[in-house]
Short mmCIF file of C-alpha atoms in Angstrom, two decimals:
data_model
loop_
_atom_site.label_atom_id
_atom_site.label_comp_id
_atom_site.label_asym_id
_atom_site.label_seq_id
_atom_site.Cartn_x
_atom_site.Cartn_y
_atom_site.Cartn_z
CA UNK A 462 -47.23 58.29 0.92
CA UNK A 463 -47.10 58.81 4.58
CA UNK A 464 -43.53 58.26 6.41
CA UNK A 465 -42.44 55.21 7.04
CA UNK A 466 -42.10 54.55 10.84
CA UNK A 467 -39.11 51.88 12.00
CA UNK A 468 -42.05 50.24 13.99
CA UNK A 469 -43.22 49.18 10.34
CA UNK A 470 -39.73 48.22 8.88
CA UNK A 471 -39.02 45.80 12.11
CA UNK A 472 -42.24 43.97 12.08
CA UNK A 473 -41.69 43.48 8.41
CA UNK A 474 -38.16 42.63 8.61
CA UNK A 475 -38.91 39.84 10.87
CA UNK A 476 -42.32 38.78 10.06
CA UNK A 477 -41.11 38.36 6.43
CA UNK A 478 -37.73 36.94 6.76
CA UNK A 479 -35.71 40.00 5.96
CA UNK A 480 -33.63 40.78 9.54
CA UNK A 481 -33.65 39.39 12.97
CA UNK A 482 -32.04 40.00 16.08
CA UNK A 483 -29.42 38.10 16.89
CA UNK A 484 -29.22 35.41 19.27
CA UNK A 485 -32.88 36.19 19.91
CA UNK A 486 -33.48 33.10 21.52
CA UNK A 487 -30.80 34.19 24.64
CA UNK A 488 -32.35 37.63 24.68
CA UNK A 489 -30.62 39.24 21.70
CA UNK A 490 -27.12 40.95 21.68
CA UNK A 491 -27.45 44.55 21.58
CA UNK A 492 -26.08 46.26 17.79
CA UNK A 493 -25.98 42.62 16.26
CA UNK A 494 -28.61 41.33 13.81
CA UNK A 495 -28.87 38.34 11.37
CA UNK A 496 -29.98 38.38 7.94
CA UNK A 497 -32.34 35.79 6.79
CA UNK A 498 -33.64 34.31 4.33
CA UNK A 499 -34.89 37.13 2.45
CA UNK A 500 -33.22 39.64 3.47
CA UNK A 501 -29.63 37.81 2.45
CA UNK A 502 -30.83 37.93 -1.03
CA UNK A 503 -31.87 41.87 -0.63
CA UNK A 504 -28.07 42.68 1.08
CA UNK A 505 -26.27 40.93 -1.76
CA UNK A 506 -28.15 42.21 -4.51
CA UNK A 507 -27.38 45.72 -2.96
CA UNK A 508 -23.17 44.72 -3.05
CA UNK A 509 -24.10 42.91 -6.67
CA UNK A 510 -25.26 46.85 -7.94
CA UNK A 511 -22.42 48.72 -5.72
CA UNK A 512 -19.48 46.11 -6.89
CA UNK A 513 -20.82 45.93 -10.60
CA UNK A 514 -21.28 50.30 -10.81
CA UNK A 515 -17.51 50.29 -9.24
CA UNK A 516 -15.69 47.30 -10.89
CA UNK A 517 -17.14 46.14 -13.97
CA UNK A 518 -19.09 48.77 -15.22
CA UNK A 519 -15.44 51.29 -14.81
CA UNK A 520 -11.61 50.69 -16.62
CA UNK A 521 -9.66 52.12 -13.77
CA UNK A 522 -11.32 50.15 -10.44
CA UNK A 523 -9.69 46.75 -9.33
CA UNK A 524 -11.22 44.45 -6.29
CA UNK A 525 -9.79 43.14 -3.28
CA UNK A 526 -11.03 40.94 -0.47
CA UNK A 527 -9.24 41.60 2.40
CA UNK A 528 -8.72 39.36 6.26
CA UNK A 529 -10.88 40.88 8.74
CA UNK A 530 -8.20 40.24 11.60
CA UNK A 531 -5.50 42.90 11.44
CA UNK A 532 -1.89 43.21 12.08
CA UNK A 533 -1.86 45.76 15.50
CA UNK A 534 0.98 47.82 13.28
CA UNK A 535 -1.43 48.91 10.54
CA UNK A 536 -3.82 50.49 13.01
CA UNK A 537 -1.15 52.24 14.87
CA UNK A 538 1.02 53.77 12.31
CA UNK A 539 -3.24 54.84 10.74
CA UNK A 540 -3.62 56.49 14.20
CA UNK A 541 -6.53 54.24 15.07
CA UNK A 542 -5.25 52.87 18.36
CA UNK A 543 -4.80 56.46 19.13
CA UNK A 544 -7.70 58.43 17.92
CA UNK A 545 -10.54 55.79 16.88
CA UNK A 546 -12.64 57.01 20.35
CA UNK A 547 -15.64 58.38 21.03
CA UNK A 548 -16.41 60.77 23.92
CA UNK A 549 -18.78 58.77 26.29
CA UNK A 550 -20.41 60.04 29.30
CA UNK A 551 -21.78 58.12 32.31
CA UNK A 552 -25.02 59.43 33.95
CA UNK A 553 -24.45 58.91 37.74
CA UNK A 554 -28.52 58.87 38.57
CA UNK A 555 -29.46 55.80 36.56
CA UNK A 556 -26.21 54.42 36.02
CA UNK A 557 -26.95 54.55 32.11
CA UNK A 558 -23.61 54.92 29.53
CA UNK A 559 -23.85 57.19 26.43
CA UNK A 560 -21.96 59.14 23.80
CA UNK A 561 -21.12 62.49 25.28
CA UNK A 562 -22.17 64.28 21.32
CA UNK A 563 -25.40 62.44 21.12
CA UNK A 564 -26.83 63.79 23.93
CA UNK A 565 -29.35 66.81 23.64
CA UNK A 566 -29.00 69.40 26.06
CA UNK A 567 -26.69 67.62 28.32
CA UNK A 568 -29.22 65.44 29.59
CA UNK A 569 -29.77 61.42 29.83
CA UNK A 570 -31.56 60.24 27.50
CA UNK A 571 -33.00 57.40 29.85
CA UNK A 572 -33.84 59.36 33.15
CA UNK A 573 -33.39 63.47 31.96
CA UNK A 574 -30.74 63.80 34.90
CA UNK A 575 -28.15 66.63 34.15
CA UNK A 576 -25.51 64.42 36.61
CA UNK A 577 -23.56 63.29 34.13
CA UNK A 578 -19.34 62.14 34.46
CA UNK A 579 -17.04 64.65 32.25
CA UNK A 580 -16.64 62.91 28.70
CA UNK A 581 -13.97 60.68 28.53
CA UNK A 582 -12.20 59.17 25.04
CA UNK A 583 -13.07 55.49 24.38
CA UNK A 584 -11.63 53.47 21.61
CA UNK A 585 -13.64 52.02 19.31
CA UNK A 586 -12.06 48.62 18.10
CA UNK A 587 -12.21 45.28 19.17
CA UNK A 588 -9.30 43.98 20.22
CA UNK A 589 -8.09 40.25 20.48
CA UNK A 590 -4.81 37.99 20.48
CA UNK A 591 -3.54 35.51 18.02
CA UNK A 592 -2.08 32.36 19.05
CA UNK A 593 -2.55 30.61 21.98
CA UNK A 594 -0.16 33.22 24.13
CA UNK A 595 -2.63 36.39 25.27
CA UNK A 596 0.10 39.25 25.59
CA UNK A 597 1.32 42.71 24.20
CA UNK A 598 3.04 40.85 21.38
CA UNK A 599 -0.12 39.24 20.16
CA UNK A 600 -2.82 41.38 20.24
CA UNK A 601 -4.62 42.08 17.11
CA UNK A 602 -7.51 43.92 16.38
CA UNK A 603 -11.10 43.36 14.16
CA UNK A 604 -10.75 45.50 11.36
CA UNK A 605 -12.60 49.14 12.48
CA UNK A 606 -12.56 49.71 7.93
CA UNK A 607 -12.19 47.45 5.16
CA UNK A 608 -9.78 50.64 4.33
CA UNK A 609 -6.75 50.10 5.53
CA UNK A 610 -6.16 46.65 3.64
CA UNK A 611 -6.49 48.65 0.38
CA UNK A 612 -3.67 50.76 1.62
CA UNK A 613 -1.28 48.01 3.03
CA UNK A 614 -1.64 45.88 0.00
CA UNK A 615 -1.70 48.95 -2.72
CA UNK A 616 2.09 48.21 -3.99
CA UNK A 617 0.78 44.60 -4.32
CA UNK A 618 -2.10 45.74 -6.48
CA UNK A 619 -0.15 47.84 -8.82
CA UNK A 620 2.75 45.13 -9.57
CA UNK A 621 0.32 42.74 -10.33
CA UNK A 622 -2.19 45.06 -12.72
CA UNK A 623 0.52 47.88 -13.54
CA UNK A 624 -2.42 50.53 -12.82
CA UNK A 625 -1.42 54.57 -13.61
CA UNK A 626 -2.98 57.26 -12.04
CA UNK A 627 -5.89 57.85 -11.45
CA UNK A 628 -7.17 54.12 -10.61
CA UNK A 629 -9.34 52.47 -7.75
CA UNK A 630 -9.16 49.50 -5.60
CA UNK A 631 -12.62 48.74 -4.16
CA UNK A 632 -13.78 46.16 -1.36
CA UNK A 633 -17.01 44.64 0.31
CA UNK A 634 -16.52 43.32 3.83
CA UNK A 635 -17.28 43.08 7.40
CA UNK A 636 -16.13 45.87 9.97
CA UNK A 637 -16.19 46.26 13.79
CA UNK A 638 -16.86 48.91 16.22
CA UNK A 639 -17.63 48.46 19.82
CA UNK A 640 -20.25 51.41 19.49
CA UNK A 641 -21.34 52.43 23.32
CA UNK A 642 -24.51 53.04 22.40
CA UNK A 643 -25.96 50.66 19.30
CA UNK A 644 -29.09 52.28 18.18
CA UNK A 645 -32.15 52.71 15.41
CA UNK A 646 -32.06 48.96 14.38
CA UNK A 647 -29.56 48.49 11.93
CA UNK A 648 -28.30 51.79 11.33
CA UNK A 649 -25.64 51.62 13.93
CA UNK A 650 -24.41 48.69 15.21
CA UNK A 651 -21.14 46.68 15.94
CA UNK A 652 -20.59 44.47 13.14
CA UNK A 653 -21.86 46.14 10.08
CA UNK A 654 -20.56 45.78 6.31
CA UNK A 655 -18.86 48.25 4.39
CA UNK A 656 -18.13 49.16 0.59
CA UNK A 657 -15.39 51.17 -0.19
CA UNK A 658 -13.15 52.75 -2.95
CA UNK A 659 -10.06 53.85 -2.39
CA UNK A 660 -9.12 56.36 -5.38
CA UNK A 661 -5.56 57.01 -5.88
CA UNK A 662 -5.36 60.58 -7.39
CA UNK A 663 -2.00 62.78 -8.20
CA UNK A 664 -1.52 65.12 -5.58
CA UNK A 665 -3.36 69.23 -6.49
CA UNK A 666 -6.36 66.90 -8.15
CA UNK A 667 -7.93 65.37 -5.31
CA UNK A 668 -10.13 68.57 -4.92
CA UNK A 669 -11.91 68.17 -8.72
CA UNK A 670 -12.04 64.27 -7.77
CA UNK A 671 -13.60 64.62 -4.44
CA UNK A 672 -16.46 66.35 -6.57
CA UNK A 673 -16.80 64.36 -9.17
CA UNK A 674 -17.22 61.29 -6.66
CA UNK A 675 -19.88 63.03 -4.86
CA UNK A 676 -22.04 63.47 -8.26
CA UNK A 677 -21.19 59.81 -9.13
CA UNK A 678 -22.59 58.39 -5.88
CA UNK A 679 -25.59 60.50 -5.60
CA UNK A 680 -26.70 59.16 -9.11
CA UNK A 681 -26.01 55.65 -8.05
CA UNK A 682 -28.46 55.93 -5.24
CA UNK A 683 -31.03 57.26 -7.23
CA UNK A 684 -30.75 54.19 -9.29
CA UNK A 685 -31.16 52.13 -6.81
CA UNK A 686 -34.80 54.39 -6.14
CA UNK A 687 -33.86 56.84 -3.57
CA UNK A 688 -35.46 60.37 -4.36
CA UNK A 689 -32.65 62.96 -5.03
CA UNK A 690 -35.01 65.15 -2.69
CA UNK A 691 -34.77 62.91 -0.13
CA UNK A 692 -30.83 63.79 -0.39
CA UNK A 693 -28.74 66.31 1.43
CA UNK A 694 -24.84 66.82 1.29
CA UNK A 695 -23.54 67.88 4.02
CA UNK A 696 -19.60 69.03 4.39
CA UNK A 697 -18.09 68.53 7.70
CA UNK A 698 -16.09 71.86 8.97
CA UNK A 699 -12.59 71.47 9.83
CA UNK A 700 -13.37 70.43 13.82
CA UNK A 701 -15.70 67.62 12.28
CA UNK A 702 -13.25 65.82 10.33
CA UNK A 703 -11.76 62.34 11.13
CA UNK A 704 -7.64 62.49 11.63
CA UNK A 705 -6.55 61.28 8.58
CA UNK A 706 -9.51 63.85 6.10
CA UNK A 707 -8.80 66.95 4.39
CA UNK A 708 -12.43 67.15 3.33
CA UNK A 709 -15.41 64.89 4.04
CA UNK A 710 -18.74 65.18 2.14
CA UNK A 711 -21.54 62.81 3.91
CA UNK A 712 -24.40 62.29 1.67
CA UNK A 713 -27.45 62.27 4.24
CA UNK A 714 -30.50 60.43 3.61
CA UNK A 715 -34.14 61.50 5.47
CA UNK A 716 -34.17 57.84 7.65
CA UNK A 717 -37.26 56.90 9.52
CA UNK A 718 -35.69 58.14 12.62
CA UNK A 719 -33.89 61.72 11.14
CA UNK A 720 -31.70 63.08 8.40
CA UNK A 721 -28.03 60.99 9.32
CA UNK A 722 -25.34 60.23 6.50
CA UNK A 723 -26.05 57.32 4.49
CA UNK A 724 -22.19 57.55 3.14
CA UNK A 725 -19.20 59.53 3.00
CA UNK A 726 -17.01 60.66 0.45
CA UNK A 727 -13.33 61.18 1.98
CA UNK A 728 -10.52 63.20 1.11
CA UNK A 729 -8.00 60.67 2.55
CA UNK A 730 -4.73 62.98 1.29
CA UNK A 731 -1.81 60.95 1.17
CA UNK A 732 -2.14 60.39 4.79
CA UNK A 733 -2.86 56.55 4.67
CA UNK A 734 -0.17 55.24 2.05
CA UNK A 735 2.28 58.11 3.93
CA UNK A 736 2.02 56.95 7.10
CA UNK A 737 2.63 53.00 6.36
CA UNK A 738 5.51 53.80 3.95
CA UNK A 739 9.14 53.43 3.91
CA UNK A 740 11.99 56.63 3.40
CA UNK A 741 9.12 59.03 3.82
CA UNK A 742 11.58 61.84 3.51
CA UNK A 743 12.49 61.09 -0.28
CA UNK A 744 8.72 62.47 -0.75
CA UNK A 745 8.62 65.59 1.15
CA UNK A 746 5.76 64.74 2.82
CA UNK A 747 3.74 66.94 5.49
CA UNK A 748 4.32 66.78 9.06
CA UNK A 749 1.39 64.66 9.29
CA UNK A 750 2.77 61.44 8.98
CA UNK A 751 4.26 59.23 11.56
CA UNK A 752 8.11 58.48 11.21
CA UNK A 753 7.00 54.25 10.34
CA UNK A 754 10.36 52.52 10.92
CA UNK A 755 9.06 49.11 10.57
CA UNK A 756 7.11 49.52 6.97
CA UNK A 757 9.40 47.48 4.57
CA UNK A 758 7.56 48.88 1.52
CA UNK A 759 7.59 52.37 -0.67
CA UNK A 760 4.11 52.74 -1.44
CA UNK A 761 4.33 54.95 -3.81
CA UNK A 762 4.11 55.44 -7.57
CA UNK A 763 6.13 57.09 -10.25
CA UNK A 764 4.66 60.07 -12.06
CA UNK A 765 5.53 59.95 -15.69
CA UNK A 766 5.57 64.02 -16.06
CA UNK A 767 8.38 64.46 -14.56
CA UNK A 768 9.91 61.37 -13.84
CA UNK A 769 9.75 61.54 -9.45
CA UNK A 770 8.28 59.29 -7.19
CA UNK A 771 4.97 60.37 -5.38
CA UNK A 772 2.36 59.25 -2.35
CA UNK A 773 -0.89 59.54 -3.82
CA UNK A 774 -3.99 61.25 -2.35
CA UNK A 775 -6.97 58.93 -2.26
CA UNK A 776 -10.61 60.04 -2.03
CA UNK A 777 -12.49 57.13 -0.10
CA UNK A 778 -16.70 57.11 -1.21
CA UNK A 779 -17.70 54.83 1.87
CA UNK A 780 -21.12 52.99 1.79
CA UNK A 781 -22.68 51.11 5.30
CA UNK A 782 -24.41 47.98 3.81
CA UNK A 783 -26.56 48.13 6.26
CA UNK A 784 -27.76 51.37 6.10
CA UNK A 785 -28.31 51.01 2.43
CA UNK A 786 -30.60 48.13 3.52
CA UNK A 787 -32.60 50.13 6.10
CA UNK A 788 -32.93 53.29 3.25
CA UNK A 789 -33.82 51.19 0.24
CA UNK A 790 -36.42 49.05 2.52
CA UNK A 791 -37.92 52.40 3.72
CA UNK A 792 -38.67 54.11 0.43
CA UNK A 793 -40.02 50.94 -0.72
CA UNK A 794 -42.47 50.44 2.00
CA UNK A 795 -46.07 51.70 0.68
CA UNK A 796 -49.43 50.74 2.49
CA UNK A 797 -51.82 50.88 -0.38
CA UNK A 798 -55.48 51.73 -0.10
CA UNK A 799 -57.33 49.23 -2.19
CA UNK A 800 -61.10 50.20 -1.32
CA UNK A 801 -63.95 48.71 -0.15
CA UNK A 802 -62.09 48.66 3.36
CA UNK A 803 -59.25 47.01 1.57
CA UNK A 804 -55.61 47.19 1.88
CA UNK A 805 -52.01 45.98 1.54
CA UNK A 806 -48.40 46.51 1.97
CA UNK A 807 -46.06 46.76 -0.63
CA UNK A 808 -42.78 46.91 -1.48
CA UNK A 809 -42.11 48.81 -4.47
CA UNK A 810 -38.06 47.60 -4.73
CA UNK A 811 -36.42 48.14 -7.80
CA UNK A 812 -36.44 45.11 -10.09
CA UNK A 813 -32.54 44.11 -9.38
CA UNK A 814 -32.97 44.75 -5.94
CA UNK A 815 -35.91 42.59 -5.11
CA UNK A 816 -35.08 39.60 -2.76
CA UNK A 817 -37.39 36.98 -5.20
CA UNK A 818 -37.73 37.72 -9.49
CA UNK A 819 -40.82 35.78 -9.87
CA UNK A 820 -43.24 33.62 -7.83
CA UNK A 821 -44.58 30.77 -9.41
CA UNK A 822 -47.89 30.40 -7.96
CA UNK A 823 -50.06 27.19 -8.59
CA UNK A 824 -53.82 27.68 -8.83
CA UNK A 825 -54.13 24.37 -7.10
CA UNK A 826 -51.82 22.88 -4.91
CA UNK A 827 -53.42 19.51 -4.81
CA UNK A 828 -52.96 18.40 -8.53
CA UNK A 829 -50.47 16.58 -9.43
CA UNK A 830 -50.18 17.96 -13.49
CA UNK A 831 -50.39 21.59 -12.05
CA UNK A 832 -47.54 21.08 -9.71
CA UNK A 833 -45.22 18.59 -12.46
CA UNK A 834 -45.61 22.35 -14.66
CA UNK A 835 -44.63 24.05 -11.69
CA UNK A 836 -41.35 22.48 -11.42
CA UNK A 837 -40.98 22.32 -14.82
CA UNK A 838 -41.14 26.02 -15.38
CA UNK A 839 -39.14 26.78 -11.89
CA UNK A 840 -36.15 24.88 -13.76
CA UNK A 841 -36.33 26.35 -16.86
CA UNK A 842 -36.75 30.05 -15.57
CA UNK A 843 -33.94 29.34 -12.76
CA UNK A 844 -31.29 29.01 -16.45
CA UNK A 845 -32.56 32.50 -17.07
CA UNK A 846 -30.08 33.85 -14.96
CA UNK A 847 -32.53 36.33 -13.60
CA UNK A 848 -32.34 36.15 -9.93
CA UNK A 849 -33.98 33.53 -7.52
CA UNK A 850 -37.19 32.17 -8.64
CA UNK A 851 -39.92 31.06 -5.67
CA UNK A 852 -42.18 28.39 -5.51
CA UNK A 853 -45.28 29.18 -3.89
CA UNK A 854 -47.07 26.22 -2.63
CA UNK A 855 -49.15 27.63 -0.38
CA UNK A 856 -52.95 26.67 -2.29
CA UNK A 857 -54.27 29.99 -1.57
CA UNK A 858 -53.83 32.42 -4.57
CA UNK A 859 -54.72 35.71 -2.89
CA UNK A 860 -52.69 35.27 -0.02
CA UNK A 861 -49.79 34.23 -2.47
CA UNK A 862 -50.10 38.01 -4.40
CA UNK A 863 -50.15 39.84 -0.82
CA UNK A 864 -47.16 37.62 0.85
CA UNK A 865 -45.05 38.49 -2.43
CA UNK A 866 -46.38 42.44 -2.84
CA UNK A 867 -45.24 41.94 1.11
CA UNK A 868 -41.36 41.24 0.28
CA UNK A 869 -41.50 42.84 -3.27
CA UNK A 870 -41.47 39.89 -5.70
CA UNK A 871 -41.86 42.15 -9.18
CA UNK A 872 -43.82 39.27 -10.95
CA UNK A 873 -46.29 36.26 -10.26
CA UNK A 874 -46.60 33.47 -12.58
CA UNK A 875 -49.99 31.25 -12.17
CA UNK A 876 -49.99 28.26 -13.74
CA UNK A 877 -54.03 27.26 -13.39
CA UNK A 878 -55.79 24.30 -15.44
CA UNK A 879 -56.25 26.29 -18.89
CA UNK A 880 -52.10 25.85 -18.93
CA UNK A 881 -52.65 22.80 -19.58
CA UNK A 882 -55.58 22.35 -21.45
CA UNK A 883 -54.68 25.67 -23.73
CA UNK A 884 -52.64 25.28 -27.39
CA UNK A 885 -50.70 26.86 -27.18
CA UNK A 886 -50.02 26.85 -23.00
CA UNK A 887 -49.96 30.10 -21.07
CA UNK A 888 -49.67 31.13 -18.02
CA UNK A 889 -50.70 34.37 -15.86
CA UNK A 890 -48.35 37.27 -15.47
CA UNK A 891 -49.10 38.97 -12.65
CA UNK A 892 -47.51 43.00 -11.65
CA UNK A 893 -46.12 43.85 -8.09
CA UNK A 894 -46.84 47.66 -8.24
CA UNK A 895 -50.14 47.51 -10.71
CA UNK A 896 -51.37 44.37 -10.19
CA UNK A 897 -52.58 44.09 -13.61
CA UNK A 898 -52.49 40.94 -15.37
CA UNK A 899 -51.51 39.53 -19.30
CA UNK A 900 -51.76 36.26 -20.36
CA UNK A 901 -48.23 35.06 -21.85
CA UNK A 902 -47.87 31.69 -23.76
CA UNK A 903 -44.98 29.86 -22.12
CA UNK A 904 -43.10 29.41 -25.55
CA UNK A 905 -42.52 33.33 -25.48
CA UNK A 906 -42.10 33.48 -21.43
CA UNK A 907 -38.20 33.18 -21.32
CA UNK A 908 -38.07 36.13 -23.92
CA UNK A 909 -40.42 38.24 -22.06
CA UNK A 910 -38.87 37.96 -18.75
CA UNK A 911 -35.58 38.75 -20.10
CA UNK A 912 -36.52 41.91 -21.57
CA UNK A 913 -38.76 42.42 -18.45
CA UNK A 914 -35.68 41.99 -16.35
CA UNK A 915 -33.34 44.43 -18.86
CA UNK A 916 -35.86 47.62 -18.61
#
């Protein structure tokens, strides 16, 4: 299969339904896009696997949904309002802004000019007031991580679930960051959704954790039908790493437009729960942490060894929603050769992933008895529990199979006039990536689909 090109994934994203730009009809807002209608269902069946692999599927992971708006304390005593910047340069010939470390040879991107301003720090976050009064007292920021949540409300957390070490607390949600230059569709923008875990470890084995996370994620993605040799892990050096990391992995995927991290797996330390705690010096804690006067809380737990107190380190896996969109939507993008000057485009998702389980397709859209065992079938299949089931009125057959191979619909169900005239009734079963069909009688199709589904 030849590589998928982002000119491909955008006119499929929007011809389809998948993504749009936003506010398209006011000329778009640059780094912001809307999901629609089918690729809402594609985004939360990606959290659905992610949440279910972390929570349900593990004993020591709880969840947490966390206020996007943020308390300007937490993101000063996490060093955000301090260090959250990027270098950005200004080119003085075309007037274009940029990040000073994404440019290649020191040159503009737009015009090639090597007059460029000397890189100056600028910080990330959005910031706002809350209340009706706009000064220093009320300013608050959008959340730059769903992170720091996890670490403000950890002593919460373990009062209420009376979690030991090692345990996780793990959270989907929206994050903000006014990138200066939004680029490559959806892979960087400035509202973009994040899943996290925060792992709370005992200090000296965050090392063999940090591992052991790495292994775990890299087999997730691979379920969800990412190559492992389209995988490479890449360890920042010590000049690389955010303020708060002892080690970062970044697990790097091959993207239509280069080899950039898909997600990263953080040693955090005890940095975080350090820095927003109270009486840090009954823990002996390293000179990185802030003296935080105005914490009122000892996040902390008690080690049961030897009977002290201890910050835990946390290693932080970190997932971009969106980017696991834009990867799982680019492996799955085939163009298939069908002969006979024949094509199509198909998207081979995996079968938990796809936006729509089943299309039921009528053979003809005009009669009434066809369409009452339409409906009738779309309600019973819909109790399955299987995922959204379509209705596909459209009267046309063929272009029903190629609209559905289009957005990766696994399964098409005809319902045609031997259905009804048949004893016992059947229907037509038709397959996404063969396209082969089998004739199923509709007495056995709630069994089948289940154990379709479960492979």
């Amino acid at each position: 299969m030849a590589a998928t090109q982002m000119e491909q994934l955008v006119s499929l994203c929007k011809r389809r339904g998948f993504i749009f730009q936003n506010s398209d009809i006011y000329g778009g807002l640059q780094g912001l896009y809307d999901y629609g209608p089918l690729g809402v269902e594609l985004k939360n069946n990606i959290k659905a696997a992610w949440w279910r692999a972390m929570v349900y599927e593990r004993d020591d992971v709880e969840g947490l949904d966390a206020a996007i708006l943020t308390n300007r304390k937490v993101l000063h005593y996490s060093g955000h309002e301090d260090t959250f910047s990027d270098p950005m340069v200004d080119c003085k010939k075309c007037k274009g802004r940029f990040r000073a470390d994404h440019l290649t040879d020191g040159k503009c991107p737009n015009c090639g000019s090597t007059e460029l301003t000397e890189p100056r720090p600028f910080n990330l976050m959005f910031k706002t007031t809350v209340g009706p009064v706009v000064d220093e007292n009320n300013i608050a920021y959008l959340r730059p991580e769903t992170a720091q949540a996890i670490f403000t409300q950890f002593k919460n957390v373990v009062d209420s679930t009376s979690r030991k070490l090692p345990f996780g607390i793990a959270q989907i949600g929206k994050s903000f960051r006014n990138e200066i230059t939004p680029k490559n569709f959806i892979f960087r923008v400035r509202e973009f959704e994040q899943a996290e875990l925060e792992f709370f470890v005992k200090p000296g084995e965050d090392e063999k954790w940090h591992e052991e996370w790495k292994q775990n994620r890299i087999n997730w993605w691979v379920e969800q039908g990412l190559p492992r040799d389209r995988f490479r892990v890449y360890d920042q050096k010590p000049d690389e790493l955010a303020h708060y990391a002892k080690a970062c992995s970044d697990i790097e995927y091959a993207f239509p437009h280069g080899v950039e991290e898909l997600e990263g797996i953080a040693n955090r330390r005890d940095y975080d729960l350090g820095n927003h705690t109270k009486g840090q010096e009954e823990f002996n804690l390293e000179a990185h942490c802030h003296e935080n006067p105005e914490s009122t809380t000892k996040l902390c737990v008690r080690d049961e060894e030897n009977n002290k107190w201890i910050i835990p380190f946390v290693i932080e896996p970190s997932m971009g929603v969106d980017r696991a969109v834009l990867a799982i939507l680019t492996e799955a993008y085939t163009e298939e050769d069908l002969g006979n000057g024949n094509s199509r485009i198909v998207l081979k998702l995996k079968k938990h992933l796809a936006p729509m389980k089943v299309a039921i397709v009528p053979l003809k859209k005009n009669s009434p008895e066809i369409m009452a065992k339409c409906h009738e079938l779309k309600k019973n299949l819909m109790k399955l529990g299987i995922g959204r089931v379509a209705l596909e009125n459209t009267g046309n057959i063929g272009k029903a199979y190629r609209r559905h191979d289009e957005i990766g619909t696994p399964l098409c169900l005809t319902v045609d006039f031997e259905t009804l005239e048949q004893s016992p009734e059947s229907v037509t079963l038709r397959d996404r990536d063969t396209m082969e069909q089998v004739r199923v009688p509709t007495s056995e199709l709630a069994q089948y689909l289940r154990d379709y589904f479960a492979r």
